[in-house]
CSV table of C-alpha atoms in Angstrom, one decimal:
chain,number,residue,atom,x,y,z
A,9,UNK,CA,-63.7,-2.6,-24.3
A,10,UNK,CA,-66.1,-0.3,-26.0
A,11,UNK,CA,-65.1,-1.0,-29.4
A,12,UNK,CA,-67.3,-0.5,-32.4
A,13,UNK,CA,-67.9,-3.5,-34.1
A,14,UNK,CA,-66.9,-2.1,-37.7
A,15,UNK,CA,-63.3,-1.3,-36.2
A,16,UNK,CA,-62.6,-4.6,-34.1
A,17,UNK,CA,-61.3,-6.3,-37.3
A,18,UNK,CA,-58.7,-3.5,-38.0
A,19,UNK,CA,-57.2,-3.7,-34.6
A,20,UNK,CA,-54.2,-6.2,-34.2
A,21,UNK,CA,-53.8,-8.9,-31.9
A,22,UNK,CA,-51.0,-7.0,-30.5
A,23,UNK,CA,-53.0,-4.0,-29.5
A,24,UNK,CA,-55.7,-6.1,-28.1
A,25,UNK,CA,-53.5,-7.7,-25.4
A,26,UNK,CA,-52.3,-4.1,-24.8
A,27,UNK,CA,-55.7,-2.5,-24.3
A,28,UNK,CA,-58.1,-5.3,-22.9
A,29,UNK,CA,-58.6,-4.8,-19.1
A,30,UNK,CA,-59.6,-8.4,-18.6
A,31,UNK,CA,-56.6,-10.0,-17.5
A,32,UNK,CA,-55.4,-11.6,-21.0
A,33,UNK,CA,-52.8,-9.0,-21.4
A,34,UNK,CA,-51.8,-9.1,-17.9
A,35,UNK,CA,-50.9,-13.0,-18.4
A,36,UNK,CA,-49.3,-12.5,-21.1
A,37,UNK,CA,-47.0,-9.9,-19.8
A,38,UNK,CA,-46.5,-12.4,-16.7
A,39,UNK,CA,-45.2,-15.5,-19.2
A,40,UNK,CA,-43.2,-12.6,-20.9
A,41,UNK,CA,-41.3,-11.9,-17.8
A,42,UNK,CA,-41.3,-15.5,-16.7
A,43,UNK,CA,-39.5,-16.5,-20.1
A,44,UNK,CA,-36.8,-13.6,-19.9
A,45,UNK,CA,-36.6,-12.8,-16.2
A,46,UNK,CA,-32.8,-13.1,-16.9
A,47,UNK,CA,-30.6,-12.6,-19.9
A,48,UNK,CA,-30.3,-16.3,-21.0
A,49,UNK,CA,-26.7,-17.3,-21.6
A,50,UNK,CA,-25.6,-18.3,-24.9
A,51,UNK,CA,-24.7,-21.9,-24.1
A,52,UNK,CA,-27.3,-24.5,-22.8
A,53,UNK,CA,-24.4,-26.1,-21.3
A,54,UNK,CA,-20.8,-26.1,-21.7
A,55,UNK,CA,-18.9,-27.6,-24.8
A,56,UNK,CA,-17.2,-30.4,-22.4
A,57,UNK,CA,-16.8,-30.8,-18.9
A,58,UNK,CA,-15.3,-27.9,-17.3
A,59,UNK,CA,-12.8,-27.9,-14.5
A,60,UNK,CA,-13.6,-24.4,-13.4
A,61,UNK,CA,-16.6,-22.8,-12.3
A,62,UNK,CA,-15.4,-19.4,-11.3
A,63,UNK,CA,-12.6,-17.1,-12.0
A,64,UNK,CA,-10.6,-14.4,-10.1
A,65,UNK,CA,-8.5,-12.3,-12.2
A,66,UNK,CA,-5.9,-10.2,-10.1
A,67,UNK,CA,-5.0,-7.8,-12.7
A,68,UNK,CA,-2.0,-5.8,-11.9
A,69,UNK,CA,-2.0,-2.9,-13.8
A,70,UNK,CA,0.6,-1.1,-15.4
A,71,UNK,CA,3.3,-4.0,-16.5
A,72,UNK,CA,4.9,-5.7,-13.4
A,73,UNK,CA,8.8,-6.5,-13.7
A,74,UNK,CA,9.0,-9.9,-14.1
A,75,UNK,CA,12.9,-9.6,-14.0
A,76,UNK,CA,12.4,-8.5,-10.6
A,77,UNK,CA,9.9,-11.1,-9.5
A,78,UNK,CA,10.0,-14.5,-11.4
A,79,UNK,CA,12.6,-14.6,-14.1
A,80,UNK,CA,15.9,-15.5,-12.4
A,81,UNK,CA,18.7,-14.2,-15.2
A,82,UNK,CA,22.3,-14.4,-14.0
A,83,UNK,CA,23.8,-13.5,-17.4
A,84,UNK,CA,21.7,-10.3,-17.3
A,85,UNK,CA,23.2,-9.6,-13.7
A,86,UNK,CA,26.7,-10.2,-15.1
A,87,UNK,CA,26.4,-8.0,-18.2
A,88,UNK,CA,24.8,-5.1,-16.2
A,89,UNK,CA,25.6,-2.0,-18.0
A,90,UNK,CA,26.6,-3.5,-21.1
A,91,UNK,CA,24.9,-2.5,-24.8
A,92,UNK,CA,22.4,-5.3,-25.6
A,93,UNK,CA,23.2,-6.9,-29.0
A,94,UNK,CA,22.0,-5.4,-32.1
A,95,UNK,CA,20.4,-8.9,-32.8
A,96,UNK,CA,18.2,-9.2,-30.2
A,97,UNK,CA,16.4,-5.4,-31.0
A,98,UNK,CA,16.1,-5.2,-34.6
A,99,UNK,CA,13.3,-4.4,-35.9
A,100,UNK,CA,11.6,-4.3,-32.4
A,101,UNK,CA,9.6,-1.3,-31.3
A,102,UNK,CA,9.5,0.1,-27.6
A,103,UNK,CA,7.6,2.7,-25.8
A,104,UNK,CA,10.3,4.7,-25.0
A,105,UNK,CA,13.6,3.2,-25.3
A,106,UNK,CA,14.8,5.4,-28.0
A,107,UNK,CA,14.7,8.7,-26.2
A,108,UNK,CA,15.6,7.6,-22.7
A,109,UNK,CA,18.5,5.4,-21.9
A,110,UNK,CA,19.3,3.7,-25.3
A,111,UNK,CA,19.8,-0.1,-24.8
A,112,UNK,CA,22.5,-0.7,-22.1
A,113,UNK,CA,21.2,-4.0,-19.7
A,114,UNK,CA,19.7,-3.6,-16.2
A,115,UNK,CA,21.0,-6.5,-14.2
A,116,UNK,CA,18.2,-7.1,-11.0
A,117,UNK,CA,19.5,-6.5,-7.7
A,118,UNK,CA,17.0,-8.6,-6.4
A,119,UNK,CA,17.7,-11.7,-4.6
A,120,UNK,CA,16.4,-15.3,-6.5
A,121,UNK,CA,15.9,-18.5,-4.6
A,122,UNK,CA,14.1,-21.7,-5.4
A,123,UNK,CA,11.2,-22.7,-3.3
A,124,UNK,CA,8.7,-25.5,-2.5
A,125,UNK,CA,9.0,-28.8,-3.4
A,126,UNK,CA,8.6,-27.7,-7.4
A,127,UNK,CA,11.7,-25.7,-6.9
A,128,UNK,CA,10.2,-22.6,-8.4
A,129,UNK,CA,12.5,-19.7,-8.9
A,130,UNK,CA,11.2,-16.5,-7.0
A,131,UNK,CA,12.7,-13.2,-5.9
A,132,UNK,CA,13.1,-12.1,-2.3
A,133,UNK,CA,10.4,-9.4,-3.0
A,134,UNK,CA,7.5,-12.2,-2.6
A,135,UNK,CA,8.2,-14.1,0.5
A,136,UNK,CA,4.6,-14.8,0.4
A,137,UNK,CA,4.1,-15.9,-2.9
A,138,UNK,CA,7.2,-17.9,-2.8
A,139,UNK,CA,5.0,-19.7,0.1
A,140,UNK,CA,2.3,-21.1,-2.1
A,141,UNK,CA,4.5,-22.2,-5.6
A,142,UNK,CA,3.4,-25.6,-4.7
A,143,UNK,CA,-0.3,-24.6,-5.3
A,144,UNK,CA,0.6,-22.5,-8.6
A,145,UNK,CA,1.5,-22.9,-12.4
A,146,UNK,CA,3.9,-20.1,-13.3
A,147,UNK,CA,3.8,-19.2,-17.0
A,148,UNK,CA,7.1,-17.5,-18.2
A,149,UNK,CA,7.0,-16.6,-21.6
A,150,UNK,CA,3.7,-14.5,-22.1
A,151,UNK,CA,3.7,-12.3,-25.2
A,152,UNK,CA,1.6,-9.2,-26.1
A,153,UNK,CA,0.7,-7.5,-29.3
A,154,UNK,CA,0.3,-3.7,-28.2
A,155,UNK,CA,3.5,-2.1,-26.1
A,156,UNK,CA,1.2,1.0,-24.8
A,157,UNK,CA,-1.1,0.8,-21.4
A,158,UNK,CA,-4.4,1.6,-22.5
A,159,UNK,CA,-4.3,-0.9,-25.9
A,160,UNK,CA,-2.5,-3.5,-24.1
A,161,UNK,CA,-4.5,-3.4,-21.1
A,162,UNK,CA,-7.9,-3.8,-23.5
A,163,UNK,CA,-6.0,-6.7,-25.6
A,164,UNK,CA,-5.5,-8.8,-22.7
A,165,UNK,CA,-9.1,-8.1,-21.5
A,166,UNK,CA,-10.8,-8.3,-24.7
A,167,UNK,CA,-8.5,-9.8,-27.3
A,168,UNK,CA,-8.4,-6.7,-29.3
A,169,UNK,CA,-7.0,-3.3,-29.2
A,170,UNK,CA,-9.7,-1.7,-30.8
A,171,UNK,CA,-12.7,-0.4,-28.6
A,172,UNK,CA,-16.2,-2.1,-28.8
A,173,UNK,CA,-15.1,-5.8,-27.9
A,174,UNK,CA,-16.5,-7.5,-25.2
A,175,UNK,CA,-14.3,-8.2,-22.3
A,176,UNK,CA,-13.2,-11.4,-21.1
A,177,UNK,CA,-15.7,-11.6,-18.3
A,178,UNK,CA,-18.5,-10.6,-20.5
A,179,UNK,CA,-17.6,-13.3,-22.7
A,180,UNK,CA,-17.9,-15.7,-19.9
A,181,UNK,CA,-21.1,-14.7,-18.7
A,182,UNK,CA,-22.4,-14.6,-21.7
A,183,UNK,CA,-21.3,-18.2,-22.5
A,184,UNK,CA,-22.4,-20.0,-19.5
A,185,UNK,CA,-24.2,-17.5,-17.2
A,186,UNK,CA,-23.7,-17.0,-13.5
A,187,UNK,CA,-25.0,-18.8,-10.3
A,188,UNK,CA,-25.8,-15.9,-8.3
A,189,UNK,CA,-29.4,-14.6,-8.3
A,190,UNK,CA,-28.7,-11.7,-6.1
A,191,UNK,CA,-25.0,-10.5,-7.4
A,192,UNK,CA,-23.9,-9.7,-10.8
A,193,UNK,CA,-22.1,-12.5,-12.7
A,194,UNK,CA,-19.2,-10.0,-13.6
A,195,UNK,CA,-17.7,-7.9,-10.7
A,196,UNK,CA,-14.8,-5.3,-10.8
A,197,UNK,CA,-12.9,-4.1,-7.7
A,198,UNK,CA,-10.1,-1.6,-8.2
A,199,UNK,CA,-7.6,-0.5,-5.6
A,200,UNK,CA,-4.4,1.8,-5.7
A,201,UNK,CA,-3.5,5.6,-6.3
A,202,UNK,CA,-6.0,5.3,-9.8
A,203,UNK,CA,-8.0,3.4,-12.0
A,204,UNK,CA,-6.3,1.5,-14.7
A,205,UNK,CA,-5.7,3.0,-18.4
A,206,UNK,CA,-8.7,3.2,-20.1
A,207,UNK,CA,-10.9,2.7,-17.6
A,208,UNK,CA,-14.4,1.0,-17.8
A,209,UNK,CA,-14.0,-0.2,-21.6
A,210,UNK,CA,-11.4,-2.8,-19.8
A,211,UNK,CA,-14.4,-4.4,-18.3
A,212,UNK,CA,-17.3,-3.6,-20.9
A,213,UNK,CA,-19.7,-5.7,-22.7
A,214,UNK,CA,-18.8,-4.6,-26.3
A,215,UNK,CA,-21.3,-5.5,-28.5
A,216,UNK,CA,-22.8,-8.1,-25.9
A,217,UNK,CA,-26.2,-7.2,-24.6
A,218,UNK,CA,-24.9,-4.6,-21.4
A,219,UNK,CA,-26.1,-7.2,-18.9
A,220,UNK,CA,-22.8,-8.8,-19.2
A,221,UNK,CA,-20.7,-5.5,-18.6
A,222,UNK,CA,-18.6,-6.1,-15.5
A,223,UNK,CA,-20.2,-4.0,-12.6
A,224,UNK,CA,-17.5,-2.1,-10.2
A,225,UNK,CA,-18.2,-2.5,-6.9
A,226,UNK,CA,-16.9,-0.2,-4.0
A,227,UNK,CA,-14.9,-1.7,-1.1
A,228,UNK,CA,-16.2,0.8,1.2
A,229,UNK,CA,-19.1,2.6,2.0
A,230,UNK,CA,-22.0,2.4,-0.3
A,231,UNK,CA,-21.0,-0.8,-2.3
A,232,UNK,CA,-22.5,0.8,-5.7
A,233,UNK,CA,-23.6,4.3,-6.1
A,234,UNK,CA,-26.8,5.4,-5.8
A,235,UNK,CA,-28.5,1.7,-4.9
A,236,UNK,CA,-30.3,2.9,-1.8
A,237,UNK,CA,-33.4,4.6,-1.6
A,238,UNK,CA,-34.0,8.2,-1.3
A,239,UNK,CA,-35.5,9.4,2.3
A,240,UNK,CA,-39.1,9.0,2.3
A,241,UNK,CA,-39.2,5.8,0.0
A,242,UNK,CA,-39.8,2.8,2.0
A,243,UNK,CA,-39.4,-1.0,0.2
A,244,UNK,CA,-43.4,-1.1,-0.4
A,245,UNK,CA,-43.3,2.2,-2.6
A,246,UNK,CA,-40.3,1.0,-4.0
A,247,UNK,CA,-41.7,-2.2,-5.3
A,248,UNK,CA,-44.6,-0.9,-6.6
A,249,UNK,CA,-42.6,1.6,-8.6
A,250,UNK,CA,-40.5,-1.1,-10.0
A,251,UNK,CA,-43.5,-3.5,-10.9
A,252,UNK,CA,-44.7,-0.4,-12.8
A,253,UNK,CA,-41.4,0.3,-14.6
A,254,UNK,CA,-41.3,-3.4,-15.4
A,255,UNK,CA,-44.6,-3.7,-16.9
A,256,UNK,CA,-43.9,-1.0,-19.4
A,257,UNK,CA,-40.3,-2.1,-20.2
A,258,UNK,CA,-41.9,-5.5,-21.0
A,259,UNK,CA,-44.6,-3.9,-23.1
A,260,UNK,CA,-42.1,-2.1,-25.3
A,261,UNK,CA,-39.8,-5.4,-25.3
A,262,UNK,CA,-42.6,-7.3,-26.7
A,263,UNK,CA,-43.2,-4.9,-29.5
A,264,UNK,CA,-39.5,-4.1,-30.4
A,265,UNK,CA,-37.5,-7.1,-29.3
A,266,UNK,CA,-34.7,-5.0,-28.1
A,267,UNK,CA,-32.3,-7.1,-26.2
A,268,UNK,CA,-31.1,-3.6,-24.4
A,269,UNK,CA,-34.8,-3.3,-22.9
A,270,UNK,CA,-34.5,-6.8,-21.4
A,271,UNK,CA,-30.9,-5.5,-19.5
A,272,UNK,CA,-32.9,-2.6,-18.4
A,273,UNK,CA,-35.1,-4.9,-16.9
A,274,UNK,CA,-32.5,-7.2,-15.3
A,275,UNK,CA,-30.6,-3.8,-13.9
A,276,UNK,CA,-33.6,-2.7,-12.1
A,277,UNK,CA,-34.2,-6.1,-10.4
A,278,UNK,CA,-30.5,-7.0,-10.1
A,279,UNK,CA,-30.3,-3.5,-8.2
A,280,UNK,CA,-33.3,-4.5,-6.3
A,281,UNK,CA,-32.0,-7.6,-4.6
A,282,UNK,CA,-28.6,-6.0,-4.1
A,283,UNK,CA,-29.7,-3.4,-1.7
A,284,UNK,CA,-29.5,-6.3,0.9
A,285,UNK,CA,-27.2,-8.9,-0.9
A,286,UNK,CA,-24.3,-6.1,-1.5
A,287,UNK,CA,-24.5,-4.5,2.1
A,288,UNK,CA,-23.8,-8.0,3.3
A,289,UNK,CA,-21.2,-8.8,0.9
A,290,UNK,CA,-18.9,-5.8,1.9
A,291,UNK,CA,-19.9,-6.3,5.7
A,292,UNK,CA,-16.7,-8.2,7.0
A,293,UNK,CA,-17.5,-8.3,10.6
A,294,UNK,CA,-18.3,-12.2,10.3
A,295,UNK,CA,-14.4,-12.9,9.4
A,296,UNK,CA,-12.1,-14.3,11.8
A,297,UNK,CA,-9.4,-12.1,13.1
A,298,UNK,CA,-7.4,-15.2,11.8
A,299,UNK,CA,-8.5,-14.8,8.6
A,300,UNK,CA,-8.2,-10.5,8.3
A,301,UNK,CA,-4.9,-11.1,9.5
A,302,UNK,CA,-3.8,-13.7,6.9
A,303,UNK,CA,-5.1,-11.3,4.0
A,304,UNK,CA,-3.4,-8.1,5.8
A,305,UNK,CA,-7.0,-6.7,5.9
A,306,UNK,CA,-7.6,-3.6,8.0
A,307,UNK,CA,-11.3,-3.4,8.4
A,308,UNK,CA,-11.5,0.3,8.6
A,309,UNK,CA,-9.5,1.1,5.1
A,310,UNK,CA,-10.0,-0.1,1.6
A,311,UNK,CA,-7.3,-2.0,0.0
A,312,UNK,CA,-6.0,-4.6,-2.3
A,313,UNK,CA,-6.1,-7.1,0.6
A,314,UNK,CA,-10.1,-6.3,1.3
A,315,UNK,CA,-10.8,-6.9,-2.3
A,316,UNK,CA,-9.2,-10.3,-2.4
A,317,UNK,CA,-10.9,-10.9,0.6
A,318,UNK,CA,-14.1,-9.8,-1.4
A,319,UNK,CA,-13.4,-11.8,-4.2
A,320,UNK,CA,-13.3,-14.9,-2.2
A,321,UNK,CA,-16.6,-13.8,-0.7
A,322,UNK,CA,-18.2,-13.2,-4.0
A,323,UNK,CA,-17.3,-16.6,-5.5
A,324,UNK,CA,-18.9,-18.2,-2.7
A,325,UNK,CA,-22.2,-16.5,-3.3
A,326,UNK,CA,-21.7,-18.0,-6.7
A,327,UNK,CA,-20.4,-14.8,-9.0
A,328,UNK,CA,-18.8,-16.3,-12.4
A,329,UNK,CA,-16.0,-14.0,-12.6
A,330,UNK,CA,-14.3,-11.2,-10.4
A,331,UNK,CA,-11.5,-9.0,-11.7
A,332,UNK,CA,-9.7,-7.0,-9.3
A,333,UNK,CA,-7.4,-4.1,-10.4
A,334,UNK,CA,-4.3,-2.6,-8.9
A,335,UNK,CA,-2.2,0.4,-9.7
A,336,UNK,CA,0.3,1.4,-10.1
A,337,UNK,CA,3.0,-1.5,-11.5
A,338,UNK,CA,4.5,1.2,-14.3
A,339,UNK,CA,8.2,1.5,-13.4
A,340,UNK,CA,10.1,4.0,-16.0
A,341,UNK,CA,12.2,5.5,-13.3
A,342,UNK,CA,10.7,8.5,-13.0
A,343,UNK,CA,8.3,10.1,-10.1
A,344,UNK,CA,6.5,7.6,-8.8
A,345,UNK,CA,7.5,4.7,-11.1
A,346,UNK,CA,11.0,3.9,-9.8
A,347,UNK,CA,12.3,0.6,-9.4
A,348,UNK,CA,14.4,1.3,-6.2
A,349,UNK,CA,11.5,3.0,-4.0
A,350,UNK,CA,8.1,2.3,-5.8
A,351,UNK,CA,8.2,-0.9,-7.4
A,352,UNK,CA,8.7,-2.4,-3.6
A,353,UNK,CA,5.5,-0.8,-2.0
A,354,UNK,CA,3.4,-1.9,-5.1
A,355,UNK,CA,4.6,-5.4,-4.4
A,356,UNK,CA,4.1,-5.3,-0.7
A,357,UNK,CA,0.6,-4.3,-1.5
A,358,UNK,CA,-0.3,-7.0,-3.5
A,359,UNK,CA,1.9,-10.0,-2.1
A,360,UNK,CA,0.8,-11.2,1.3
A,361,UNK,CA,-2.7,-10.8,0.1
A,362,UNK,CA,-2.6,-12.8,-3.0
A,363,UNK,CA,-0.9,-15.7,-1.3
A,364,UNK,CA,-3.6,-16.1,1.3
A,365,UNK,CA,-6.2,-15.7,-1.4
A,366,UNK,CA,-5.0,-18.9,-2.8
A,367,UNK,CA,-4.6,-20.7,1.0
A,368,UNK,CA,-8.1,-19.2,1.7
A,369,UNK,CA,-10.0,-20.7,-1.6
A,370,UNK,CA,-7.8,-24.0,-0.9
A,371,UNK,CA,-8.9,-24.4,2.7
A,372,UNK,CA,-12.2,-24.2,1.9
A,373,UNK,CA,-12.2,-26.3,-0.7
A,374,UNK,CA,-13.2,-23.9,-3.4
A,375,UNK,CA,-9.9,-23.7,-5.4
A,376,UNK,CA,-10.4,-26.7,-7.5
A,377,UNK,CA,-13.6,-24.7,-8.8
A,378,UNK,CA,-11.7,-21.4,-8.9
A,379,UNK,CA,-9.3,-20.6,-11.4
A,380,UNK,CA,-7.0,-17.8,-10.1
A,381,UNK,CA,-4.8,-15.5,-12.4
A,382,UNK,CA,-2.1,-13.4,-11.7
A,383,UNK,CA,-0.7,-10.8,-14.1
A,384,UNK,CA,-0.6,-7.3,-16.0
A,385,UNK,CA,-0.7,-6.2,-19.7
A,386,UNK,CA,3.1,-6.9,-20.5
A,387,UNK,CA,6.4,-7.1,-18.9
A,388,UNK,CA,9.6,-5.1,-18.6
A,389,UNK,CA,12.6,-4.7,-21.1
A,390,UNK,CA,16.1,-6.0,-19.7
A,391,UNK,CA,17.3,-2.7,-21.0
A,392,UNK,CA,17.3,0.1,-18.2
A,393,UNK,CA,15.4,3.6,-18.2
A,394,UNK,CA,17.7,6.2,-16.3
A,395,UNK,CA,15.5,8.9,-15.6
A,396,UNK,CA,15.5,10.5,-12.1
A,397,UNK,CA,16.5,6.8,-11.0
A,398,UNK,CA,16.1,3.6,-12.4
A,399,UNK,CA,13.3,2.1,-14.4
A,400,UNK,CA,12.4,-0.3,-17.1
A,401,UNK,CA,10.5,0.2,-20.4
A,402,UNK,CA,7.7,-1.7,-21.6
A,403,UNK,CA,8.1,-5.4,-22.9
A,404,UNK,CA,5.5,-7.4,-24.9
A,405,UNK,CA,8.1,-10.2,-26.0
A,406,UNK,CA,8.4,-12.1,-23.0
A,407,UNK,CA,6.6,-11.5,-19.4
A,408,UNK,CA,5.0,-13.7,-16.7
A,409,UNK,CA,1.6,-14.6,-15.4
A,410,UNK,CA,0.8,-17.3,-12.7
A,411,UNK,CA,-2.2,-19.5,-12.6
A,412,UNK,CA,-3.7,-21.4,-9.7
A,413,UNK,CA,-6.8,-24.1,-9.0
A,414,UNK,CA,-9.6,-25.0,-11.3
A,415,UNK,CA,-8.2,-27.5,-13.4
A,416,UNK,CA,-4.6,-26.0,-13.9
A,417,UNK,CA,-1.6,-28.3,-13.1
A,418,UNK,CA,0.4,-27.1,-9.7
A,419,UNK,CA,3.4,-26.9,-8.7
A,420,UNK,CA,5.0,-26.2,-12.4
A,421,UNK,CA,7.2,-23.3,-14.3
A,422,UNK,CA,6.2,-23.3,-17.8
A,423,UNK,CA,8.4,-22.0,-20.5
A,424,UNK,CA,11.8,-20.6,-20.9
A,425,UNK,CA,13.2,-17.3,-22.0
A,426,UNK,CA,16.5,-16.5,-23.4
A,427,UNK,CA,19.5,-15.6,-21.0
A,428,UNK,CA,18.8,-11.8,-21.3
A,429,UNK,CA,15.2,-12.4,-20.3
A,430,UNK,CA,14.3,-10.8,-24.3
A,431,UNK,CA,12.5,-13.1,-25.6
A,432,UNK,CA,11.1,-16.6,-25.5
A,433,UNK,CA,13.4,-19.9,-26.1
A,434,UNK,CA,10.7,-22.3,-25.3
A,435,UNK,CA,7.2,-22.8,-25.6
A,436,UNK,CA,5.7,-19.0,-26.4
A,437,UNK,CA,2.0,-18.1,-24.9
A,438,UNK,CA,0.4,-15.4,-26.6
A,439,UNK,CA,-2.7,-13.6,-25.1
A,440,UNK,CA,-4.8,-15.3,-27.4
A,441,UNK,CA,-3.6,-18.8,-26.2
A,442,UNK,CA,-4.0,-17.7,-22.8
A,443,UNK,CA,-7.8,-17.1,-23.5
A,444,UNK,CA,-8.7,-20.1,-25.4
A,445,UNK,CA,-7.2,-21.7,-22.3
A,446,UNK,CA,-9.1,-20.0,-19.7
A,447,UNK,CA,-12.0,-20.6,-21.8
A,448,UNK,CA,-11.4,-24.5,-22.0
A,449,UNK,CA,-11.1,-24.8,-18.6
A,450,UNK,CA,-14.5,-23.4,-18.1
A,451,UNK,CA,-16.2,-25.8,-20.2
A,452,UNK,CA,-15.9,-23.6,-23.2
A,453,UNK,CA,-14.4,-24.0,-27.1
A,454,UNK,CA,-12.9,-20.8,-27.7
A,455,UNK,CA,-14.1,-21.7,-31.6
A,456,UNK,CA,-17.8,-22.3,-31.0
A,457,UNK,CA,-18.4,-19.1,-28.3
A,458,UNK,CA,-19.6,-16.4,-31.1
A,459,UNK,CA,-21.9,-13.7,-31.4
A,460,UNK,CA,-22.6,-12.4,-34.6
A,461,UNK,CA,-22.2,-8.5,-35.2
A,462,UNK,CA,-22.3,-6.7,-38.2
A,463,UNK,CA,-22.4,-9.8,-40.7
A,464,UNK,CA,-19.3,-11.3,-38.7
A,465,UNK,CA,-19.4,-14.1,-36.3
A,466,UNK,CA,-16.7,-12.8,-33.7
A,467,UNK,CA,-15.1,-14.5,-30.7
A,468,UNK,CA,-12.8,-13.7,-27.9
A,469,UNK,CA,-9.9,-15.1,-29.4
A,470,UNK,CA,-10.6,-13.8,-33.0
A,471,UNK,CA,-9.1,-16.3,-35.7
A,472,UNK,CA,-6.1,-17.2,-33.0
A,473,UNK,CA,-5.7,-19.0,-30.0
A,474,UNK,CA,-4.3,-22.8,-29.1
A,475,UNK,CA,-4.8,-24.3,-26.2
A,476,UNK,CA,-1.8,-24.2,-23.6
A,477,UNK,CA,-1.5,-27.9,-22.7
A,478,UNK,CA,1.0,-27.8,-20.2
A,479,UNK,CA,-0.6,-25.7,-18.1
A,480,UNK,CA,-3.8,-28.4,-17.5
A,481,UNK,CA,-3.6,-30.9,-15.0
């Protein structure tokens, strides 16, 4: 090393390893990389035996109207056009109700019938989903705390209306990791006329290391932008460059202990592996025509149906949490948001594929290990909004979600709303309770999965959350 003897004692062990050309530093680096080759989950093992291994969350962005789809209310139809009793709305806040159509009740024009052996009420707008009611659990009494789209989406995804909190997918992958070595543990697919309000914060990792954030996956073309090598860079050159970058990052990580440097190392390596795994994932040419027809997939076009098929392929490959966003479910009655013309279109875009996903997972023996969730950030009011045409306002006091697989008791309807569908009459289910139950099905005690940030232990459910035992098989 040609180091003067009088300065040798002043060299720290760290600097010695950095400068030593005899292989000791390289050996230490190799050991470090082996120990931290991927971000370790928070739990060595789940808190209790999990019922679900994976989650597919079908997020209907914009707030689907439960009164047109799931919550059969003959009394509301009977009282159509009448003023809602003041006792219902006293002290309540709405996004636009005071500036549009006041408080007149709006009965649905959709026809409801009971389906399956369980007799679940479903509207005629959902002919395909009506065929799987014996495999799902319909929760009619969901409640949330925020009535505008972006904050409510954030609340449904992170348990808080404030920016900077980790999303549920991030908490899950932080807690129990992922079984996939070649694809991210948390992936996001989008469809519809635009992205969800709030954008990437809905699948962000907040104060958790960014290695746990959701990775958006494109359903057509290059799966992730800039994933392929530029011209003139072959695999051997790329591997050499990555190894050099990895070494520099690892040395810096050893000096600082900064988790974000480990995230950077993981991201480079995952991107390298995804150069082959991601194109293979979105190449659906190996799917049978029968499967494509069941989902309603046109192989040449991106769609919600295609994303549902990709979600099944992702859980087959070990991804832990897959979230699909489909817009636009907003139904105020203005241009592009009418109950008469636009709402039926968005329902039709999703109905067949949602049912096909449950059927396909069941046929492949994946449903028992995969929790499927359907729902939006809130529901719609029993009162109408008359703008250009007919619509409904945002509603946080009672809306519907459904769940399937992964330890959920199938073939049931949980909870009841009042005769107008305004509030909960039996078995309220707040967002915090829903989050606690999802974590429970994954083997996680929501009170114990925490992360210390700015002197406080945070969790997905904050200081709230009760497990919805009626949802459990």
